[in-house]
mmCIF file of C-alpha atoms in Angstrom:
data_model
loop_
_atom_site.group_PDB
_atom_site.id
_atom_site.type_symbol
_atom_site.label_atom_id
_atom_site.label_comp_id
_atom_site.label_asym_id
_atom_site.label_seq_id
_atom_site.Cartn_x
_atom_site.Cartn_y
_atom_site.Cartn_z
ATOM 1 C CA MET Y 1 -16.029 28.526 6.871
ATOM 2 C CA HIS Y 2 -15.872 26.019 4.009
ATOM 3 C CA THR Y 3 -16.263 22.441 4.313
ATOM 4 C CA VAL Y 4 -15.194 19.628 2.084
ATOM 5 C CA ARG Y 5 -16.008 15.916 2.366
ATOM 6 C CA PHE Y 6 -13.127 13.495 3.385
ATOM 7 C CA SER Y 7 -12.483 9.744 3.863
ATOM 8 C CA GLN Y 8 -9.409 8.106 4.937
ATOM 9 C CA VAL Y 9 -8.967 4.716 3.487
ATOM 10 C CA ASP Y 10 -6.441 1.854 4.277
ATOM 11 C CA VAL Y 11 -5.247 0.456 0.814
ATOM 12 C CA PHE Y 12 -3.896 -3.065 -0.017
ATOM 13 C CA SER Y 13 -5.674 -4.543 3.304
ATOM 14 C CA ALA Y 14 -9.091 -5.719 4.155
ATOM 15 C CA VAL Y 15 -8.207 -5.212 8.018
ATOM 16 C CA PRO Y 16 -8.133 -1.516 9.307
ATOM 17 C CA PHE Y 17 -4.515 -0.249 10.174
ATOM 18 C CA LYS Y 18 -2.872 -2.953 8.416
ATOM 19 C CA GLY Y 19 -2.445 -1.289 4.782
ATOM 20 C CA ASN Y 20 -1.295 2.101 3.758
ATOM 21 C CA PRO Y 21 -3.680 5.036 4.708
ATOM 22 C CA LEU Y 22 -4.689 7.499 2.061
ATOM 23 C CA ALA Y 23 -6.944 10.879 2.731
ATOM 24 C CA VAL Y 24 -9.242 11.445 -0.046
ATOM 25 C CA VAL Y 25 -10.947 14.902 -0.415
ATOM 26 C CA PHE Y 26 -14.036 15.025 -2.437
ATOM 27 C CA ASP Y 27 -15.439 17.978 -4.495
ATOM 28 C CA ALA Y 28 -12.268 19.764 -4.504
ATOM 29 C CA ASP Y 29 -12.832 21.694 -7.526
ATOM 30 C CA GLY Y 30 -12.937 24.829 -5.509
ATOM 31 C CA LEU Y 31 -9.557 24.177 -4.050
ATOM 32 C CA ASP Y 32 -6.349 25.599 -5.717
ATOM 33 C CA THR Y 33 -2.958 24.033 -5.775
ATOM 34 C CA ALA Y 34 -1.552 25.734 -2.575
ATOM 35 C CA GLN Y 35 -4.649 24.764 -0.637
ATOM 36 C CA MET Y 36 -4.279 21.139 -1.908
ATOM 37 C CA GLN Y 37 -0.713 21.180 -0.592
ATOM 38 C CA ALA Y 38 -1.640 22.694 2.573
ATOM 39 C CA ILE Y 39 -4.176 19.966 3.460
ATOM 40 C CA ALA Y 40 -1.681 17.300 2.447
ATOM 41 C CA ARG Y 41 0.912 18.731 4.552
ATOM 42 C CA TRP Y 42 -1.729 18.671 7.390
ATOM 43 C CA THR Y 43 -2.843 15.174 7.031
ATOM 44 C CA ASN Y 44 0.722 14.026 6.957
ATOM 45 C CA LEU Y 45 0.049 10.957 5.139
ATOM 46 C CA SER Y 46 2.321 9.614 2.429
ATOM 47 C CA GLU Y 47 -0.358 10.770 -0.160
ATOM 48 C CA THR Y 48 -3.691 12.741 0.070
ATOM 49 C CA THR Y 49 -6.008 12.816 -3.254
ATOM 50 C CA PHE Y 50 -8.315 15.391 -4.324
ATOM 51 C CA LEU Y 51 -11.475 14.468 -6.476
ATOM 52 C CA LEU Y 52 -12.263 16.662 -9.077
ATOM 53 C CA LYS Y 53 -14.522 16.885 -12.488
ATOM 54 C CA PRO Y 54 -12.765 15.415 -15.526
ATOM 55 C CA ASP Y 55 -12.083 17.346 -18.460
ATOM 56 C CA ASP Y 56 -11.462 14.187 -20.622
ATOM 57 C CA PRO Y 57 -14.723 12.902 -21.825
ATOM 58 C CA ASP Y 58 -13.360 9.252 -21.407
ATOM 59 C CA ALA Y 59 -12.981 9.751 -17.531
ATOM 60 C CA ASP Y 60 -15.022 9.086 -14.892
ATOM 61 C CA TYR Y 61 -13.088 11.566 -12.505
ATOM 62 C CA ARG Y 62 -10.005 13.529 -12.173
ATOM 63 C CA VAL Y 63 -7.612 13.276 -9.326
ATOM 64 C CA ARG Y 64 -4.605 15.066 -8.162
ATOM 65 C CA ILE Y 65 -1.973 13.534 -5.925
ATOM 66 C CA PHE Y 66 -0.132 15.194 -3.334
ATOM 67 C CA THR Y 67 2.556 13.970 -0.919
ATOM 68 C CA THR Y 68 3.673 16.288 1.956
ATOM 69 C CA GLY Y 69 6.437 17.698 -0.323
ATOM 70 C CA GLY Y 70 4.739 18.180 -3.710
ATOM 71 C CA GLU Y 71 2.315 16.726 -6.359
ATOM 72 C CA LEU Y 72 2.931 13.419 -8.360
ATOM 73 C CA PRO Y 73 1.528 12.807 -11.565
ATOM 74 C CA PHE Y 74 0.571 9.179 -10.748
ATOM 75 C CA ALA Y 75 0.887 6.824 -7.580
ATOM 76 C CA GLY Y 76 -0.612 3.359 -6.884
ATOM 77 C CA HIS Y 77 -2.218 3.208 -3.678
ATOM 78 C CA PRO Y 78 -3.843 6.508 -4.083
ATOM 79 C CA THR Y 79 -5.310 5.585 -7.391
ATOM 80 C CA LEU Y 80 -6.800 2.455 -5.842
ATOM 81 C CA GLY Y 81 -7.774 4.064 -2.605
ATOM 82 C CA THR Y 82 -9.412 6.924 -4.373
ATOM 83 C CA ALA Y 83 -11.665 4.470 -6.604
ATOM 84 C CA HIS Y 84 -12.719 2.838 -3.546
ATOM 85 C CA ALA Y 85 -13.698 6.036 -1.838
ATOM 86 C CA LEU Y 86 -15.714 7.262 -5.022
ATOM 87 C CA ARG Y 87 -17.490 3.922 -5.298
ATOM 88 C CA GLU Y 88 -18.217 3.749 -1.672
ATOM 89 C CA SER Y 89 -19.754 7.267 -1.766
ATOM 90 C CA GLY Y 90 -22.539 6.187 -3.736
ATOM 91 C CA TYR Y 91 -20.922 6.950 -7.410
ATOM 92 C CA ARG Y 92 -21.997 4.529 -10.030
ATOM 93 C CA PRO Y 93 -19.559 3.780 -13.067
ATOM 94 C CA ARG Y 94 -20.705 4.715 -16.315
ATOM 95 C CA ARG Y 95 -19.473 1.157 -17.297
ATOM 96 C CA PRO Y 96 -20.235 -1.413 -14.822
ATOM 97 C CA GLY Y 97 -16.964 -3.057 -13.238
ATOM 98 C CA ARG Y 98 -14.830 -0.317 -14.759
ATOM 99 C CA LEU Y 99 -13.556 3.018 -13.731
ATOM 100 C CA VAL Y 100 -11.326 5.635 -15.701
ATOM 101 C CA GLN Y 101 -9.173 8.016 -13.820
ATOM 102 C CA GLN Y 102 -7.754 11.216 -15.167
ATOM 103 C CA CYS Y 103 -4.448 12.129 -13.669
ATOM 104 C CA GLY Y 104 -1.011 13.566 -14.458
ATOM 105 C CA VAL Y 105 0.125 10.556 -16.538
ATOM 106 C CA GLY Y 106 -3.186 10.545 -18.522
ATOM 107 C CA LEU Y 107 -6.005 8.077 -18.334
ATOM 108 C CA VAL Y 108 -5.461 5.061 -15.809
ATOM 109 C CA GLU Y 109 -8.155 2.473 -16.246
ATOM 110 C CA LEU Y 110 -9.491 0.501 -13.080
ATOM 111 C CA SER Y 111 -11.523 -2.788 -13.299
ATOM 112 C CA GLU Y 112 -13.146 -5.195 -10.785
ATOM 113 C CA ARG Y 113 -10.939 -8.361 -10.923
ATOM 114 C CA ASN Y 114 -11.024 -11.809 -9.348
ATOM 115 C CA HIS Y 115 -12.550 -11.964 -5.877
ATOM 116 C CA GLY Y 116 -14.280 -8.763 -6.106
ATOM 117 C CA ARG Y 117 -10.994 -6.664 -5.899
ATOM 118 C CA TRP Y 118 -10.415 -3.784 -8.029
ATOM 119 C CA ALA Y 119 -7.033 -3.079 -9.689
ATOM 120 C CA PHE Y 120 -5.671 -0.447 -11.918
ATOM 121 C CA ALA Y 121 -3.630 -1.087 -15.242
ATOM 122 C CA ALA Y 122 -0.069 -0.290 -14.632
ATOM 123 C CA PRO Y 123 0.845 2.940 -16.803
ATOM 124 C CA PRO Y 124 3.577 2.188 -19.237
ATOM 125 C CA ALA Y 125 7.222 2.097 -17.771
ATOM 126 C CA ARG Y 126 10.603 3.449 -18.798
ATOM 127 C CA ILE Y 127 13.444 1.011 -17.447
ATOM 128 C CA THR Y 128 16.975 2.324 -17.242
ATOM 129 C CA PRO Y 129 19.577 0.047 -15.820
ATOM 130 C CA LEU Y 130 21.511 1.604 -12.748
ATOM 131 C CA PRO Y 131 25.140 2.228 -14.159
ATOM 132 C CA ALA Y 132 27.560 -0.377 -13.108
ATOM 133 C CA PRO Y 133 29.910 2.081 -11.438
ATOM 134 C CA GLN Y 134 26.905 2.921 -9.012
ATOM 135 C CA HIS Y 135 26.811 -0.812 -7.746
ATOM 136 C CA ALA Y 136 29.508 -0.310 -5.368
ATOM 137 C CA GLY Y 137 27.760 2.645 -3.802
ATOM 138 C CA LEU Y 138 24.509 0.627 -3.564
ATOM 139 C CA ILE Y 139 26.238 -2.178 -1.759
ATOM 140 C CA ARG Y 140 27.566 0.442 0.802
ATOM 141 C CA ALA Y 141 24.305 2.009 1.347
ATOM 142 C CA LEU Y 142 22.508 -1.191 1.918
ATOM 143 C CA ARG Y 143 25.352 -2.541 3.909
ATOM 144 C CA THR Y 144 24.833 -6.197 2.488
ATOM 145 C CA ASP Y 145 26.438 -8.683 0.040
ATOM 146 C CA ALA Y 146 23.021 -10.288 -0.544
ATOM 147 C CA ILE Y 147 21.999 -8.138 -3.730
ATOM 148 C CA ASP Y 148 21.028 -10.386 -6.642
ATOM 149 C CA PHE Y 149 23.045 -8.690 -9.318
ATOM 150 C CA ALA Y 150 21.897 -11.528 -11.899
ATOM 151 C CA ALA Y 151 18.836 -9.314 -11.929
ATOM 152 C CA PRO Y 152 20.259 -5.954 -12.677
ATOM 153 C CA PRO Y 153 19.125 -3.024 -10.603
ATOM 154 C CA CYS Y 154 17.034 -0.396 -12.591
ATOM 155 C CA ILE Y 155 15.387 2.940 -12.644
ATOM 156 C CA VAL Y 156 11.652 2.026 -13.456
ATOM 157 C CA ASP Y 157 9.599 5.263 -14.247
ATOM 158 C CA ASN Y 158 5.675 4.923 -14.476
ATOM 159 C CA GLY Y 159 5.152 8.580 -13.359
ATOM 160 C CA ALA Y 160 6.547 7.607 -9.860
ATOM 161 C CA PRO Y 161 10.216 6.605 -10.585
ATOM 162 C CA TRP Y 162 11.649 3.739 -8.211
ATOM 163 C CA LEU Y 163 15.306 2.203 -8.234
ATOM 164 C CA VAL Y 164 14.184 -1.435 -8.063
ATOM 165 C CA VAL Y 165 16.633 -3.956 -6.486
ATOM 166 C CA ARG Y 166 16.427 -7.633 -6.087
ATOM 167 C CA MET Y 167 17.693 -9.497 -3.028
ATOM 168 C CA ASN Y 168 18.734 -13.171 -2.624
ATOM 169 C CA SER Y 169 15.626 -13.794 -0.453
ATOM 170 C CA ALA Y 170 12.649 -12.324 1.317
ATOM 171 C CA ALA Y 171 14.719 -12.629 4.623
ATOM 172 C CA ASP Y 172 17.472 -10.659 3.090
ATOM 173 C CA CYS Y 173 14.964 -7.895 2.328
ATOM 174 C CA LEU Y 174 13.712 -7.702 5.790
ATOM 175 C CA ALA Y 175 17.100 -7.785 7.448
ATOM 176 C CA LEU Y 176 18.314 -4.703 5.659
ATOM 177 C CA ARG Y 177 19.123 -1.733 7.645
ATOM 178 C CA PRO Y 178 20.434 0.772 4.852
ATOM 179 C CA ASP Y 179 22.501 3.959 5.355
ATOM 180 C CA ILE Y 180 20.004 6.587 4.005
ATOM 181 C CA ALA Y 181 22.920 9.090 3.873
ATOM 182 C CA ILE Y 182 24.845 7.155 1.556
ATOM 183 C CA LEU Y 183 21.649 5.553 -0.393
ATOM 184 C CA ALA Y 184 20.221 9.043 -1.220
ATOM 185 C CA PRO Y 185 22.908 10.149 -3.736
ATOM 186 C CA VAL Y 186 22.608 6.742 -5.269
ATOM 187 C CA THR Y 187 18.949 6.976 -6.061
ATOM 188 C CA ARG Y 188 19.188 10.892 -6.892
ATOM 189 C CA ALA Y 189 21.915 9.899 -9.570
ATOM 190 C CA GLY Y 190 19.118 7.908 -11.070
ATOM 191 C CA GLY Y 191 16.665 10.628 -11.102
ATOM 192 C CA THR Y 192 14.382 9.129 -8.271
ATOM 193 C CA ASP Y 193 14.088 9.574 -4.411
ATOM 194 C CA GLY Y 194 12.888 6.027 -3.964
ATOM 195 C CA LEU Y 195 14.289 2.470 -3.464
ATOM 196 C CA ALA Y 196 12.055 -0.598 -4.038
ATOM 197 C CA ILE Y 197 13.884 -3.814 -2.668
ATOM 198 C CA TYR Y 198 12.270 -7.190 -3.200
ATOM 199 C CA GLY Y 199 13.184 -10.593 -2.397
ATOM 200 C CA PRO Y 200 11.513 -14.197 -3.196
ATOM 201 C CA HIS Y 201 9.770 -16.010 -0.629
ATOM 202 C CA GLY Y 202 9.945 -19.875 -0.505
ATOM 203 C CA VAL Y 203 7.440 -22.231 -2.038
ATOM 204 C CA ASP Y 204 5.374 -22.263 1.214
ATOM 205 C CA GLY Y 205 5.827 -18.560 1.913
ATOM 206 C CA PRO Y 206 2.954 -15.977 2.442
ATOM 207 C CA ALA Y 207 3.634 -14.618 -0.983
ATOM 208 C CA CYS Y 208 5.724 -14.785 -3.982
ATOM 209 C CA PHE Y 209 7.871 -11.903 -3.015
ATOM 210 C CA GLU Y 210 8.470 -9.554 -0.123
ATOM 211 C CA MET Y 211 8.932 -5.764 -0.717
ATOM 212 C CA ARG Y 212 10.138 -2.795 0.990
ATOM 213 C CA CYS Y 213 10.024 0.841 -0.338
ATOM 214 C CA LEU Y 214 12.246 3.432 1.324
ATOM 215 C CA MET Y 215 12.073 7.122 0.475
ATOM 216 C CA THR Y 216 15.198 9.247 0.277
ATOM 217 C CA GLY Y 217 13.969 12.900 0.094
ATOM 218 C CA GLY Y 218 12.383 15.154 -2.596
ATOM 219 C CA ARG Y 219 8.594 14.651 -3.072
ATOM 220 C CA PHE Y 220 8.708 11.113 -1.493
ATOM 221 C CA GLY Y 221 9.939 12.693 1.939
ATOM 222 C CA PHE Y 222 11.947 10.377 4.174
ATOM 223 C CA GLY Y 223 11.116 6.947 5.758
ATOM 224 C CA GLU Y 224 9.652 3.595 4.615
ATOM 225 C CA ASP Y 225 6.306 3.338 2.910
ATOM 226 C CA PRO Y 226 3.856 0.640 4.079
ATOM 227 C CA VAL Y 227 2.618 -0.531 0.807
ATOM 228 C CA THR Y 228 3.341 0.761 -2.543
ATOM 229 C CA GLY Y 229 1.231 0.449 -5.581
ATOM 230 C CA SER Y 230 3.485 2.223 -8.165
ATOM 231 C CA ALA Y 231 6.379 0.505 -6.908
ATOM 232 C CA ASN Y 232 4.744 -3.025 -7.401
ATOM 233 C CA ALA Y 233 3.877 -1.873 -10.884
ATOM 234 C CA ALA Y 234 7.308 -1.149 -11.648
ATOM 235 C CA LEU Y 235 8.430 -4.437 -10.102
ATOM 236 C CA ALA Y 236 6.045 -6.276 -12.284
ATOM 237 C CA CYS Y 237 7.009 -4.380 -15.404
ATOM 238 C CA LEU Y 238 10.543 -4.907 -14.652
ATOM 239 C CA LEU Y 239 10.157 -8.795 -13.869
ATOM 240 C CA ASP Y 240 8.510 -8.790 -17.458
ATOM 241 C CA ALA Y 241 11.247 -6.941 -19.097
ATOM 242 C CA GLN Y 242 14.072 -9.226 -17.518
ATOM 243 C CA GLY Y 243 11.937 -12.320 -18.139
ATOM 244 C CA ARG Y 244 11.578 -13.364 -14.443
ATOM 245 C CA ARG Y 245 7.915 -13.162 -14.184
ATOM 246 C CA PRO Y 246 7.017 -16.167 -11.651
ATOM 247 C CA ALA Y 247 3.396 -16.462 -13.025
ATOM 248 C CA ASP Y 248 0.450 -14.773 -14.776
ATOM 249 C CA THR Y 249 -1.031 -13.957 -11.207
ATOM 250 C CA TYR Y 250 1.138 -13.724 -8.228
ATOM 251 C CA MET Y 251 1.230 -11.907 -4.521
ATOM 252 C CA VAL Y 252 3.671 -9.591 -3.036
ATOM 253 C CA ARG Y 253 3.537 -8.830 0.728
ATOM 254 C CA GLN Y 254 4.675 -5.430 1.939
ATOM 255 C CA GLY Y 255 4.915 -3.734 5.198
ATOM 256 C CA THR Y 256 5.878 -6.310 7.510
ATOM 257 C CA ALA Y 257 9.065 -4.407 8.882
ATOM 258 C CA LEU Y 258 6.422 -1.800 9.954
ATOM 259 C CA GLU Y 259 4.107 -4.265 11.364
ATOM 260 C CA ARG Y 260 1.750 -3.973 8.532
ATOM 261 C CA ASP Y 261 0.461 -6.771 6.316
ATOM 262 C CA GLY Y 262 -0.074 -5.469 2.788
ATOM 263 C CA ARG Y 263 -1.045 -7.581 0.069
ATOM 264 C CA VAL Y 264 -0.702 -6.472 -3.671
ATOM 265 C CA ALA Y 265 -2.154 -8.792 -6.124
ATOM 266 C CA ILE Y 266 -0.332 -8.793 -9.799
ATOM 267 C CA SER Y 267 -1.957 -10.236 -12.739
ATOM 268 C CA HIS Y 268 -1.535 -9.964 -16.546
ATOM 269 C CA ASP Y 269 -4.488 -10.134 -18.976
ATOM 270 C CA ALA Y 270 -4.529 -11.586 -22.536
ATOM 271 C CA GLN Y 271 -3.445 -8.220 -24.086
ATOM 272 C CA GLY Y 272 -0.236 -8.130 -21.972
ATOM 273 C CA ARG Y 273 -1.427 -5.303 -19.270
ATOM 274 C CA VAL Y 274 -0.348 -5.528 -16.005
ATOM 275 C CA TRP Y 275 -2.947 -4.943 -13.295
ATOM 276 C CA ILE Y 276 -2.057 -4.141 -9.620
ATOM 277 C CA GLY Y 277 -4.974 -4.764 -7.271
ATOM 278 C CA GLY Y 278 -5.782 -5.378 -3.569
ATOM 279 C CA ASP Y 279 -8.299 -4.782 -0.920
ATOM 280 C CA CYS Y 280 -9.253 -1.529 0.505
ATOM 281 C CA VAL Y 281 -11.178 -0.588 3.875
ATOM 282 C CA THR Y 282 -12.711 2.964 4.767
ATOM 283 C CA VAL Y 283 -11.485 3.768 8.495
ATOM 284 C CA ILE Y 284 -12.667 7.631 8.771
ATOM 285 C CA GLU Y 285 -15.295 9.689 7.220
ATOM 286 C CA GLY Y 286 -16.305 13.304 7.570
ATOM 287 C CA CYS Y 287 -15.357 16.650 6.482
ATOM 288 C CA PHE Y 288 -12.410 19.188 6.439
ATOM 289 C CA ARG Y 289 -13.440 22.847 7.876
ATOM 290 C CA TYR Y 290 -11.258 25.674 6.809
ATOM 291 C CA GLN Y 291 -11.075 29.349 6.417
ATOM 292 C CA GLU Y 292 -9.428 31.433 3.600
ATOM 293 C CA PRO Y 293 -6.459 31.723 3.175
ATOM 294 C CA LEU Y 294 -5.619 27.947 3.651
ATOM 295 C CA ASN Y 295 -1.990 28.282 2.911
ATOM 296 C CA GLY Y 296 -1.438 29.472 6.431
ATOM 297 C CA LEU Y 297 -2.006 25.633 7.631
#
């Protein structure tokens, strides 16, 4: 019988059960890819991460990120949640207030920001406008006439590609009841299986924007993600590219449609980097016990 340490962290919330849960498996160097995938299928969370010794001298640690359907080179809430679990386990960063994560997209920097929240530097993003002929299919799929095409829908790829679509308002975003069967071919044609929809709140709203993230198959699986770091990073990069950044620091709310209350803090530094931050809270601590072969889980 083998054991590995395990934590389950709620990400983008300081209140348990209101954010996006993440399973973090420590000391995973003895697990192979098939074993990691089997554990990720068993946890049945949107992502499970595995902490490994880095092979890049500039990194504090290496992480592999798995959905129930496959491995991702990068994802946002796993990046923030893994760093939280590592620090809470007693790990002391080599540089106070700073961590460097090695993952599929390379090195991702994390930093302690305002109010003691940690944040990660958004990886560079490749932005591709959704071809105009596909706009009609998007309208049919979302079953709405409230899409704000003044901000053209774009595929934004920072390691986890998202089709980012702006609605006229936060209320329009929350009211959506899309047809996933029609939506899936639209996202797939853009090289992604995820749709990030957002809309602005009013001046007295709980955040600057409301966001929802819908998964249409592939490695993302199906359903709605509670709170999504990579999609918020994609949104921040797209707002900058489109000249629509509302402020140097702003907040995005996500998860409302699922009765969650995720809050994602977006900030920009003097070097022009985008930082995605939020609170985390550990909900479960323990260990996995398994026997070889693990593939049969």
